[in-house]
Coordinates of C-alpha atoms and ligand atoms in Angstrom, one line a residue:
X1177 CA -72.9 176.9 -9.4
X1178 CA -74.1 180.2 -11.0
X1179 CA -71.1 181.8 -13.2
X1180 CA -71.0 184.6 -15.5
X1181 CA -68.5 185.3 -18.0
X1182 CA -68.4 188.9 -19.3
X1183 CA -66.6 189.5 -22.4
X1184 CA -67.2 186.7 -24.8
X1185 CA -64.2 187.0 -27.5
X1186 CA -61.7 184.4 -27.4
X1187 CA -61.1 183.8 -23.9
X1188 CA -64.6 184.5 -23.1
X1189 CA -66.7 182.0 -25.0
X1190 CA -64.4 178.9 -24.9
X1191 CA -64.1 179.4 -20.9
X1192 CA -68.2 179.8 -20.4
X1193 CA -68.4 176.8 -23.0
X1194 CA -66.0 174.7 -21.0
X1195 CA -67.9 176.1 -17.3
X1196 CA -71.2 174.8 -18.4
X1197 CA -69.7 171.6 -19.8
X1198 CA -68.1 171.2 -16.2
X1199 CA -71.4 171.1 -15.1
X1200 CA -72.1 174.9 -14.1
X1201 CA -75.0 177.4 -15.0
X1202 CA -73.7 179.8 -16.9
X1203 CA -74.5 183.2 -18.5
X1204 CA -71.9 184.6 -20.9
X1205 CA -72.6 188.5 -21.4
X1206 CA -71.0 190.9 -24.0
X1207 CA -72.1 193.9 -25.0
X1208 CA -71.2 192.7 -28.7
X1209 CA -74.8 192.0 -29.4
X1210 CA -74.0 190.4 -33.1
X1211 CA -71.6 188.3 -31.2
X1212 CA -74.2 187.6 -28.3
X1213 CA -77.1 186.2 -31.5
X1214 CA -74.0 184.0 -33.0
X1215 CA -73.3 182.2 -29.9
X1216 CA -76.9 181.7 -28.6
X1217 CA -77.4 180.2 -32.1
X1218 CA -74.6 177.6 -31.6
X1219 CA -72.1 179.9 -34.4
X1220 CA -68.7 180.0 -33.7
X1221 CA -67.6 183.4 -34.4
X1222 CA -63.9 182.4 -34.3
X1223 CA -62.1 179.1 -35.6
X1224 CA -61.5 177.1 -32.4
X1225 CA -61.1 173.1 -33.0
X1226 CA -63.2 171.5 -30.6
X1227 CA -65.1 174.7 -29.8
X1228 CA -68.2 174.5 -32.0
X1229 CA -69.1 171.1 -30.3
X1230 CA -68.8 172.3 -27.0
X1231 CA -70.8 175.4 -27.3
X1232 CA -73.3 173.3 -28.9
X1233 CA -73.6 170.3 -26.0
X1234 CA -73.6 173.7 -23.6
X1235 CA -76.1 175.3 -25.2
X1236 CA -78.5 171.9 -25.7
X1237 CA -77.8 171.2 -22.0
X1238 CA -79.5 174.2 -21.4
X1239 CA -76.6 175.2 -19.0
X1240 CA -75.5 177.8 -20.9
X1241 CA -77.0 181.0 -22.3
X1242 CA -76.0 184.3 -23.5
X1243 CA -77.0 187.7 -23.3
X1244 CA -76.1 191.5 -23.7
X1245 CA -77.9 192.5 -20.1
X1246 CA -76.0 193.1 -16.6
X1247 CA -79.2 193.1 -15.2
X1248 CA -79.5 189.0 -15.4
X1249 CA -76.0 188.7 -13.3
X1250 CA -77.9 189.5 -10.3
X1251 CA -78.1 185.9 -9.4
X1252 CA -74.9 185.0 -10.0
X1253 CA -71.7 183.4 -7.6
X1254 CA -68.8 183.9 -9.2
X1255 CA -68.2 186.4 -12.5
X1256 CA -65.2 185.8 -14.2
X1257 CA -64.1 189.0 -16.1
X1258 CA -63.0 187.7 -20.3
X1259 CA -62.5 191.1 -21.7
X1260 CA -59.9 192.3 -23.8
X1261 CA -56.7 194.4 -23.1
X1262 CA -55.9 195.7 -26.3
X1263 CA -52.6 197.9 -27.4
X1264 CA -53.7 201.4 -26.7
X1265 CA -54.0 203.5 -29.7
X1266 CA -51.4 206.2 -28.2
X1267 CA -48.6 204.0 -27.0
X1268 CA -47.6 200.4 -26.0
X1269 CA -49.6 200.4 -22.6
X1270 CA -52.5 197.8 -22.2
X1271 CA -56.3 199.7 -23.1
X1272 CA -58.2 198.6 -20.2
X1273 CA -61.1 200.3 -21.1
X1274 CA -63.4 197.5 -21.4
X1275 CA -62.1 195.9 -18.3
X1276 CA -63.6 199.1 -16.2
X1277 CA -66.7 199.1 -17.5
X1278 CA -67.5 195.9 -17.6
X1279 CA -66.4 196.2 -13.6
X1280 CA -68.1 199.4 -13.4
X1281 CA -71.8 197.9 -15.1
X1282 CA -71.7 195.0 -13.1
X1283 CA -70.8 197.1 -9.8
X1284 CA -74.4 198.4 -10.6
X1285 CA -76.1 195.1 -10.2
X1286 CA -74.4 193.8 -7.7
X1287 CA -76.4 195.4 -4.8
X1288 CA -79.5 193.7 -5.1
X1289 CA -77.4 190.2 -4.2
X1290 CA -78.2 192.1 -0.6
X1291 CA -74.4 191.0 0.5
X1292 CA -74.5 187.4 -0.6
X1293 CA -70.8 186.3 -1.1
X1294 CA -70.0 186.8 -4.7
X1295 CA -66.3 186.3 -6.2
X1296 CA -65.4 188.2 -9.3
X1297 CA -62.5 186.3 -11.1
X1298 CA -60.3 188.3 -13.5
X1299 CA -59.0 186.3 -16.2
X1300 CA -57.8 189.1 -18.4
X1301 CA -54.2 190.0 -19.2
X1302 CA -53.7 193.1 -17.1
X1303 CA -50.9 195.4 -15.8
X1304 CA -49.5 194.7 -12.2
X1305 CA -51.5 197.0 -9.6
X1306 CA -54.5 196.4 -11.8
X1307 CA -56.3 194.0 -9.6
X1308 CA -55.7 195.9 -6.2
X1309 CA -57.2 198.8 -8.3
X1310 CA -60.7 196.6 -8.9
X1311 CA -60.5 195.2 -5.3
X1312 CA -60.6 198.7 -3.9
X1313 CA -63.5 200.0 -6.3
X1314 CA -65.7 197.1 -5.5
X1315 CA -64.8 197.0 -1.7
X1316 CA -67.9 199.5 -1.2
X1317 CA -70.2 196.4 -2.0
X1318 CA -70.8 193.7 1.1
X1319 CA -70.0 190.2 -0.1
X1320 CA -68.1 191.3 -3.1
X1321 CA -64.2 190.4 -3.5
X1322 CA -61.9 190.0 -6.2
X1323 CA -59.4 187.4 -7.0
X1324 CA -57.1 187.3 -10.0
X1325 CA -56.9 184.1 -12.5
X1326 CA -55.0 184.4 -15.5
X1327 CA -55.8 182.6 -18.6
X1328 CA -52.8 180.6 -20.4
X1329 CA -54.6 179.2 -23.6
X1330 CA -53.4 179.1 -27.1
X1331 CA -55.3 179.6 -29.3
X1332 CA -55.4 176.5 -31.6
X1333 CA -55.7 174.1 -28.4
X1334 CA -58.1 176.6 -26.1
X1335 CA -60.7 174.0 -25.2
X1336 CA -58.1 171.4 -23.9
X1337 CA -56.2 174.5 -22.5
X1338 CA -59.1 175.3 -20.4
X1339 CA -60.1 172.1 -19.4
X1340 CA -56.7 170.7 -18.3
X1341 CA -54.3 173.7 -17.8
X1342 CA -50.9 172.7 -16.7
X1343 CA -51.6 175.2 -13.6
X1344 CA -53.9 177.7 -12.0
X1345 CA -53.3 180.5 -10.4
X1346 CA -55.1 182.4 -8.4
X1347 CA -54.1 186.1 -7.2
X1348 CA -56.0 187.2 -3.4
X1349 CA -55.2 190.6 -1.8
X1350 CA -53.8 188.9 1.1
X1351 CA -52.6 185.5 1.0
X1352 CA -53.1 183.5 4.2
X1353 CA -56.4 185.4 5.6
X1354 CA -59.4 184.0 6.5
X1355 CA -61.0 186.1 3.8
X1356 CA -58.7 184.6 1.1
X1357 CA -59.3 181.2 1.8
X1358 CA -62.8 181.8 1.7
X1359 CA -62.5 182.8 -2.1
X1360 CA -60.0 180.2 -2.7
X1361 CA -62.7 177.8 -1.8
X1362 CA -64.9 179.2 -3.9
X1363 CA -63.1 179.0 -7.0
X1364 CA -62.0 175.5 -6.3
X1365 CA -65.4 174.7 -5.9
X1366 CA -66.0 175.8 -9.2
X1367 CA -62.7 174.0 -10.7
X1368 CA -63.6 171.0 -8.6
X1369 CA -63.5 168.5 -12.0
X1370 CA -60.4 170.1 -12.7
X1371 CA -58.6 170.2 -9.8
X1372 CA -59.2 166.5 -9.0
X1373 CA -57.2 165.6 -11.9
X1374 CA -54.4 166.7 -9.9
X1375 CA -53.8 170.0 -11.6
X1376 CA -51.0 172.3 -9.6
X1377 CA -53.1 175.3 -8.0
X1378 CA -50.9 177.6 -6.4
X1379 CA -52.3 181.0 -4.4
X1380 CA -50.4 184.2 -4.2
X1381 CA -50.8 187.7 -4.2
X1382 CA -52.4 189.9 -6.9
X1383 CA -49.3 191.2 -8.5
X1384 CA -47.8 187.8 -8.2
X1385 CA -50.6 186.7 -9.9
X1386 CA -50.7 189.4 -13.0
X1387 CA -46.9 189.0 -13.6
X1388 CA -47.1 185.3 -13.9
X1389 CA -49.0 185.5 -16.9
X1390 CA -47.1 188.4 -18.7
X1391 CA -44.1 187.0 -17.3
X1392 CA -45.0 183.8 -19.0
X1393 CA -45.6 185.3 -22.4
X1394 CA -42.8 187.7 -22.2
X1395 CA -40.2 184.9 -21.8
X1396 CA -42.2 182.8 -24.6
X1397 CA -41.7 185.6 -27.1
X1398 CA -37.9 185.9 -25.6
X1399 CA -37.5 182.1 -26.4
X1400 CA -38.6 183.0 -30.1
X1401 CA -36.8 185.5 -30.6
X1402 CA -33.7 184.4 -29.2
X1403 CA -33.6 181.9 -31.9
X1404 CA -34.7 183.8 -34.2
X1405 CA -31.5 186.4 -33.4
X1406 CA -29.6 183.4 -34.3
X1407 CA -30.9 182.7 -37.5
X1408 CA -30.0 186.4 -38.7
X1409 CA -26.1 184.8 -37.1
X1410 CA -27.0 181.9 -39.6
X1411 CA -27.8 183.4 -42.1
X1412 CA -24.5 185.4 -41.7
X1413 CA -22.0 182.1 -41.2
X1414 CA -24.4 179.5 -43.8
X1415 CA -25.2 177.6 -41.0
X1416 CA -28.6 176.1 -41.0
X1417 CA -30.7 177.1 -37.7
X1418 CA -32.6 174.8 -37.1
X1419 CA -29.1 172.4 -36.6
X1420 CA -28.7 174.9 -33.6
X1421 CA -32.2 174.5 -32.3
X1422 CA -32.1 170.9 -32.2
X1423 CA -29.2 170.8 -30.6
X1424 CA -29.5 173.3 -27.7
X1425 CA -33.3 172.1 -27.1
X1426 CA -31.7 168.7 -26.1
X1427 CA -30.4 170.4 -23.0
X1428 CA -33.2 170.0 -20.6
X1429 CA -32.2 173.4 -19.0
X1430 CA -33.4 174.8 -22.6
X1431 CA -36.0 172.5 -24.1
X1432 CA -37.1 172.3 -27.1
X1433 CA -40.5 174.2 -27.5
X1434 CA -40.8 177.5 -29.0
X1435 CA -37.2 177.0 -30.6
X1436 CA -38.7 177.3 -34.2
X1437 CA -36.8 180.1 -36.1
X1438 CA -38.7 181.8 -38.8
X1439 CA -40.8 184.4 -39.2
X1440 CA -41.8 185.0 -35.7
X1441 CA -44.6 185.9 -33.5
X1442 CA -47.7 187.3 -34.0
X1443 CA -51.6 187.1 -32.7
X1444 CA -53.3 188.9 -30.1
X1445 CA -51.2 188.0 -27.0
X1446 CA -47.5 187.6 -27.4
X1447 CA -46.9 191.2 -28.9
X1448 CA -49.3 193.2 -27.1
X1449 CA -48.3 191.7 -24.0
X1450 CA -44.8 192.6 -24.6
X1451 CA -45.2 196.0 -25.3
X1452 CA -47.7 196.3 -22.5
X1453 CA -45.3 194.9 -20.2
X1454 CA -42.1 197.4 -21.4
X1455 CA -45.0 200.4 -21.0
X1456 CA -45.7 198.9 -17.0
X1457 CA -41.8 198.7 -16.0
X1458 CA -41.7 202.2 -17.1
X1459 CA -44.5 203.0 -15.2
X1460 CA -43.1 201.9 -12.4
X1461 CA -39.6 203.2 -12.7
X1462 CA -38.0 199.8 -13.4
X1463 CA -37.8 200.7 -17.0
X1464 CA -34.6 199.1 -17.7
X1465 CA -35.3 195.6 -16.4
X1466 CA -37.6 195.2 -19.6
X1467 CA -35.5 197.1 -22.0
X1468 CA -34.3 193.7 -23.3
X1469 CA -38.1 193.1 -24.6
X1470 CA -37.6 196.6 -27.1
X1471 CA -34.7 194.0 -28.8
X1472 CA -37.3 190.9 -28.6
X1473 CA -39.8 193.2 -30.0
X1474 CA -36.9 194.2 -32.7
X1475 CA -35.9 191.2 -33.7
X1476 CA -39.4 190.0 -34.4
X1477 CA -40.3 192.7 -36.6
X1478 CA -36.7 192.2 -38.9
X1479 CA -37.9 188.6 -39.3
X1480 CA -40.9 190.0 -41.5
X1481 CA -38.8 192.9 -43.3
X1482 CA -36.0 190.1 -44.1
X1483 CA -38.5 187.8 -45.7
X1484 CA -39.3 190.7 -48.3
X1485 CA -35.9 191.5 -48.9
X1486 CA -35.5 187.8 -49.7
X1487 CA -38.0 187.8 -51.9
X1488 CA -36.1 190.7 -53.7
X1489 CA -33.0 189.0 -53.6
X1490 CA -34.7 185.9 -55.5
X1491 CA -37.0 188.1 -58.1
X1492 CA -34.7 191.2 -58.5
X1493 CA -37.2 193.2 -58.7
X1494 CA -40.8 193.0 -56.8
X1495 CA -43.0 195.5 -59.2
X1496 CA -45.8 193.4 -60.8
X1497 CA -44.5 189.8 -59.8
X1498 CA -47.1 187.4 -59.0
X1499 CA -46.4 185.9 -55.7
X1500 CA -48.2 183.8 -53.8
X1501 CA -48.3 183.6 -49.8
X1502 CA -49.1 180.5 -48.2
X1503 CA -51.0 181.2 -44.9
X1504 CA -52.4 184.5 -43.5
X1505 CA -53.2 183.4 -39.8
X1506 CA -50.6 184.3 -37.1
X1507 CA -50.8 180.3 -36.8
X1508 CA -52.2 177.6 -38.0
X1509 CA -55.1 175.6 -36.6
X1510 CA -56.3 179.3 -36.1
X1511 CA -58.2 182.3 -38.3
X1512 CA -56.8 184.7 -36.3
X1513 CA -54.8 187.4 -38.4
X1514 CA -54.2 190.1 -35.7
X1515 CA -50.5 191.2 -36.3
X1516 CA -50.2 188.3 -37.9
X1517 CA -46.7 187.9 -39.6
X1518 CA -47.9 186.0 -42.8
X1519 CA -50.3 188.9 -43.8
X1520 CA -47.7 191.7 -42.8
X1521 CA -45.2 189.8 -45.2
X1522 CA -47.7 189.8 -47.8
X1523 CA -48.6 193.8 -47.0
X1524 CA -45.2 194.4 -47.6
X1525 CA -45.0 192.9 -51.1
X1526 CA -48.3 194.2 -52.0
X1527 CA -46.8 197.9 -51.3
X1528 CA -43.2 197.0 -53.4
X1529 CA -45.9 196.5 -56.6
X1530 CA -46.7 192.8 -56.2
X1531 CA -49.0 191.2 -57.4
X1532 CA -50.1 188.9 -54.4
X1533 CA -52.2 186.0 -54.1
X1534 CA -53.0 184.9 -50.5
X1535 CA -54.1 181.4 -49.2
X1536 CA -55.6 180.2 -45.9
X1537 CA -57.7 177.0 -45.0
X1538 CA -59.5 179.5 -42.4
X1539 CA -58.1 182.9 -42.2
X1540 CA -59.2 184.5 -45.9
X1541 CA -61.9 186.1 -45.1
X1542 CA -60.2 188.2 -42.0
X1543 CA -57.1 188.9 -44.2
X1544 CA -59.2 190.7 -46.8
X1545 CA -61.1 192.5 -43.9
X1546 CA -58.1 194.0 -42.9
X1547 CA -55.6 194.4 -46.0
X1548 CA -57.0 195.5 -49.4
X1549 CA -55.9 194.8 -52.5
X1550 CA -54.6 191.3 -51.8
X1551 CA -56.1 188.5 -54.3
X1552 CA -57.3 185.4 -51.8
X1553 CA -57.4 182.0 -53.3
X1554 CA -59.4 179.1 -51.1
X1555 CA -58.0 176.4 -53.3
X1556 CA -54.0 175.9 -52.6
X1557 CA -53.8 174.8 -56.1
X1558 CA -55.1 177.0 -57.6
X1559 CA -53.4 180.0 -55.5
X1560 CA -50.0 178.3 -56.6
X1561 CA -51.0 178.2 -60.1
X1562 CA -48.8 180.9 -62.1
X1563 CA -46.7 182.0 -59.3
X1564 CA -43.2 183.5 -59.7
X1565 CA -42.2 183.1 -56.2
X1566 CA -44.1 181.2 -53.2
X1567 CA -43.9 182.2 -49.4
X1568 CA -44.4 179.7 -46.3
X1569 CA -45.6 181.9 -44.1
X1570 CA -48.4 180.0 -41.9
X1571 CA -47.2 175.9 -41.2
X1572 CA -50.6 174.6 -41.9
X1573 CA -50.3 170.9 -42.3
X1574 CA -51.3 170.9 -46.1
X1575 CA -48.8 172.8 -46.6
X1576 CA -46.1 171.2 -45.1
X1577 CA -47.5 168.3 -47.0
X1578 CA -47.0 169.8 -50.4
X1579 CA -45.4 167.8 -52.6
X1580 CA -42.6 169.5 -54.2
X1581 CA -42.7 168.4 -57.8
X1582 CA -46.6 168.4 -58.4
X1583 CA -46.1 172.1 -56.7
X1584 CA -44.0 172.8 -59.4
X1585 CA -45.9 171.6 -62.0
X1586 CA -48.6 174.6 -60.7
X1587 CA -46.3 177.5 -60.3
X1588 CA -44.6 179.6 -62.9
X1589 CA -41.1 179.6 -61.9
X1590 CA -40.3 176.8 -58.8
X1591 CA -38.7 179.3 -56.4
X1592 CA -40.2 179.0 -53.0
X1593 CA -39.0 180.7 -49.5
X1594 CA -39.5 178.7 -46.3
X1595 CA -40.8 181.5 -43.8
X1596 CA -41.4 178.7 -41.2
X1597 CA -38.4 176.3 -41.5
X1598 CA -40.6 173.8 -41.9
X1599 CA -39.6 172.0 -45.7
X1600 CA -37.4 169.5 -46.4
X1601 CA -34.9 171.5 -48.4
X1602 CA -32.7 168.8 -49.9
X1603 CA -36.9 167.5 -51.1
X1604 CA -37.4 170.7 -52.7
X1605 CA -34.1 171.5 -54.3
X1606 CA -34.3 167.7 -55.8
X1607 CA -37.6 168.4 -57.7
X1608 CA -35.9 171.8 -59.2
X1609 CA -37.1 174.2 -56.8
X1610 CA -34.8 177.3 -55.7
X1611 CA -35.4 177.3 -52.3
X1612 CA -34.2 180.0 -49.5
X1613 CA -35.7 179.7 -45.7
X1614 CA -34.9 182.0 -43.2
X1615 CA -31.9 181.0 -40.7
X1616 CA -30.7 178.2 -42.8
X1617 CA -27.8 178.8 -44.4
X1618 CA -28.8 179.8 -48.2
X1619 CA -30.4 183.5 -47.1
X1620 CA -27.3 184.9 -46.7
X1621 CA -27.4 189.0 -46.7
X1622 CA -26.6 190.4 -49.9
X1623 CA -27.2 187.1 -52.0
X1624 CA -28.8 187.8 -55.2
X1625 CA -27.4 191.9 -55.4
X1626 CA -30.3 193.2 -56.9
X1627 CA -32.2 194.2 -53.4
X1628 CA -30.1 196.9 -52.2
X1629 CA -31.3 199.1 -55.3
X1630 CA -35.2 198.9 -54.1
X1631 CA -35.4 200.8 -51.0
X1632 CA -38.1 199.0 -48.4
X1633 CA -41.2 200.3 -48.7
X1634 CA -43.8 200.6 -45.4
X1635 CA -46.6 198.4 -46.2
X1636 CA -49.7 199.5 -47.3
X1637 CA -52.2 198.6 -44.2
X1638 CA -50.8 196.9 -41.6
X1639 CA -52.8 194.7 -39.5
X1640 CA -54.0 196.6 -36.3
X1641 CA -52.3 195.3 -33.2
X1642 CA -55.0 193.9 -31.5
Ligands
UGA1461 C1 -49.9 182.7 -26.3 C2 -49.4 181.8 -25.2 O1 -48.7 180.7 -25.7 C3 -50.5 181.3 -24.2 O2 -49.9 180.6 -23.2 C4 -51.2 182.5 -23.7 O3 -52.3 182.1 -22.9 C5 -51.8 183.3 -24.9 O4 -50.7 183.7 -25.7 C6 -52.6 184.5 -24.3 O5 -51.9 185.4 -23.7 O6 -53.8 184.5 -24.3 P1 -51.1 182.2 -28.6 O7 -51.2 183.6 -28.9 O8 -52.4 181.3 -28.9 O9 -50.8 181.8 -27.1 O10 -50.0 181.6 -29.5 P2 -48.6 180.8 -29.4 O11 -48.9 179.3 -29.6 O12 -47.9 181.2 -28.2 O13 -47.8 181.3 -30.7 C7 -47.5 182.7 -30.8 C8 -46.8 183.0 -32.0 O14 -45.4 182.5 -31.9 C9 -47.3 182.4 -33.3 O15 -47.3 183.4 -34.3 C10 -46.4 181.3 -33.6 O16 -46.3 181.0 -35.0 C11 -45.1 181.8 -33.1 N1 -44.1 180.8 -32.7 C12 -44.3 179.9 -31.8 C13 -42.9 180.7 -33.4 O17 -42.6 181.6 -34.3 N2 -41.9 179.8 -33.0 C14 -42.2 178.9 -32.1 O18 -41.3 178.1 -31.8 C15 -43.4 178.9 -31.4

């Protein structure tokens, strides 16, 4: 079949990558037009494992091309709408700006298909009532309709995500009309490969549809930060959190996934989404029903200020130390830095006086777009060489791999804090590190004195919420 994708940032490129390796035609359009010249040439503009190879066997199949002009949709079945719904620079609503006129461009086009059926697919993460909004603007058009299909990839496993999601969805106007089940056979047609491998596809409305996915990454970021409100409780009692984690996630009515305590969540999904998601219920007068997301929001953001006041607590004093931050992506296996909580941590030291040193096996390069003054280090070695005091702030594997004692050999003074609960304390504290992790047991409050005399200080640049 003939697919567009328009918007080719994340979501975008891996889905019109994994349409043409599905065996579909398709065009992936952005008005990005350095982004458009990366992509034709087989660059990756983002760190994606997998990606690289797939764009590459799309774009030597000949199957897939890109471009920055509408006017080369006009051929095209089915147009699934990538863009992205940024925080709004005035509040916590979603910025849909680029959703309406990429809707809006392609509206222009769309006439000279002279009423051929053509689905537009939005994949984006929008507001409830968004969808019935597009719907009704490109109801004018003859053969046009609109069906919702949110995205649920992580970054970090996107490819597979795409190509065997645990679910679709798909969001029609009306479920149970002729005219939906028209545009539900369209898109399976397009999903056939991946609907035959049994996948669950289930169709309801649009609103049903767009609160699925924010639904989905509200109760995530819940999960996290639940357990994350614990650890401040362990932190409080000495108990160790991740005890309680493993514990409760044995109870099948739990589970254990997205029960690691530390220092929270970041990227460009989970805390946009939430605070899009607060700024809808308000919009429509349920407010209070989301309040409890302000406290999830909360509690994520004292996870990074706690991790500086630990560091005070361990140094005394932060002015002029040389630290050193393991990790500046929001995750590993990712470069992505957007709110990340690794480079706000090391913000936040940077503006107490620190001096900090900043390592990533794929994320330096974005970190020192977006903060100044940070010194990056490629070379974990060589970042932990002279350090004072060392954060864990990303898990990448190598450095959950470290070995404690030839660590210490490199660093200054062996003190180390766990931002990710992801070290083998007793390990550690054997080869003569201090060690402190968040939510287990040795951060208690107040440990240490010296803290309460620094007052904390609002870091420098943040990283931009989306
Ligand atoms: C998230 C969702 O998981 C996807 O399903 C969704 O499609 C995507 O947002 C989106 O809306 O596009 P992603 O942002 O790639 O995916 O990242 P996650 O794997 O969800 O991790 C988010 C953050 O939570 C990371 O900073 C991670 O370190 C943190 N996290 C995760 C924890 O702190 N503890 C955990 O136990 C799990």
């Amino acid at each position: 079949m003939k697919i567009s994708v328009l918007g080719v940032g994340y979501l975008g490129a891996v889905h019109a990558a994994s349409m043409a390796e599905i065996g579909h035609e398709v065009i992936g359009l952005d008005i990005d037009a350095a982004r458009i010249a990366a992509l034709a040439a087989g660059d990756a503009p983002f760190h994606e494992p997998g990606f690289p190879e797939l764009l590459r066997r799309g774009l030597d199949s000949g199957r897939l091309r890109f471009t920055t002009d509408y006017a080369e949709l006009a051929e095209v079945d089915v147009h699934f709408l990538g863009l992205g719904t940024p925080q709004r620079a005035d509040g916590f609503g979603a910025d849909l700006t680029a959703v309406h006129a990429a809707v809006d461009a392609l509206a222009a086009v769309l006439p000279a298909r002279d009423g051929a059926p053509t689905l537009v697919v939005g994949k984006s993460t929008v507001p409830a009532g968004t969808a019935r909004d597009l719907a009704t603007r490109l109801s004018a058009l003859p053969g046009v309709s609109l069906l919702w299909n949110p995205e649920f990839l992580r970054e970090g496993f996107a490819v597979q995500d795409t190509l065997a999601p645990d679910r679709l969805v798909y969001g029609v106007a009306d479920p149970g009309t002729d005219a939906a089940a028209a545009e539900v056979a369209l898109l399976d047609a397009v999903y056939a490969p991946i609907l035959a491998a049994g996948m669950p596809r289930l169709v309801m409305g649009y609103e049903a549809a767009e609160l699925v996915k924010v639904s989905a990454n509200a109760f995530l970021a819940t999960k996290i930060s639940f357990i994350n409100a614990i650890s401040e409780l362990c932190e409080a009692t000495g108990a160790d959190v991740t005890d309680v984690a493993r514990a409760i996630g044995l109870d099948d009515r739990i589970g254990p996934k997205f029960l690691r305590a530390g220092v929270g969540f970041g990227g460009g999904c989970l805390p946009k989404d939430i605070r899009a998601f607060i700024a809808s219920a308000e919009d429509l007068g349920v407010g209070p029903a989301l309040g409890f997301l302000r406290e999830v929001d909360a509690v994520n953001q004292r996870r990074r200020v706690r991790m500086v006041e630990i560091a005070r607590e361990m140094l005394g004093s932060l002015a002029g130390r040389r630290i050193t931050v393991l990790g500046a992506a929001f995750k590993p296996d990712s470069d992505d830095v957007r709110d990340s909580p690794a480079l706000e941590v090391a913000s936040r030291l940077l503006a107490a006086g620190a001096q900090v040193t900043i390592t990533d096996p794929e994320a330096l390069a974005n970190a020192t777009r977006r903060v100044e003054g940070l010194i990056a280090e490629p070379d974990t070695a060589q970042a932990l060489r002279g350090a004072e005091l060392v954060l864990l702030l990303t898990e990448w594997r190598e450095y959950r791999d470290l070995e404690p004692s030839e660590a210490a050999r490199l660093v200054a003074a062996p003190r180390i804090i766990d931002g990710r609960t992801v070290l083998d304390l007793p390990a550690w504290r054997a080869a003569g590190w201090d060690v402190r992790a968040l939510g287990r047991g040795t951060a208690r409050p107040g440990a240490g004195g010296a803290a309460a005399a620094e007052p904390e200080l609002e870091p420098a640049r943040l990283p931009a919420h989306a």
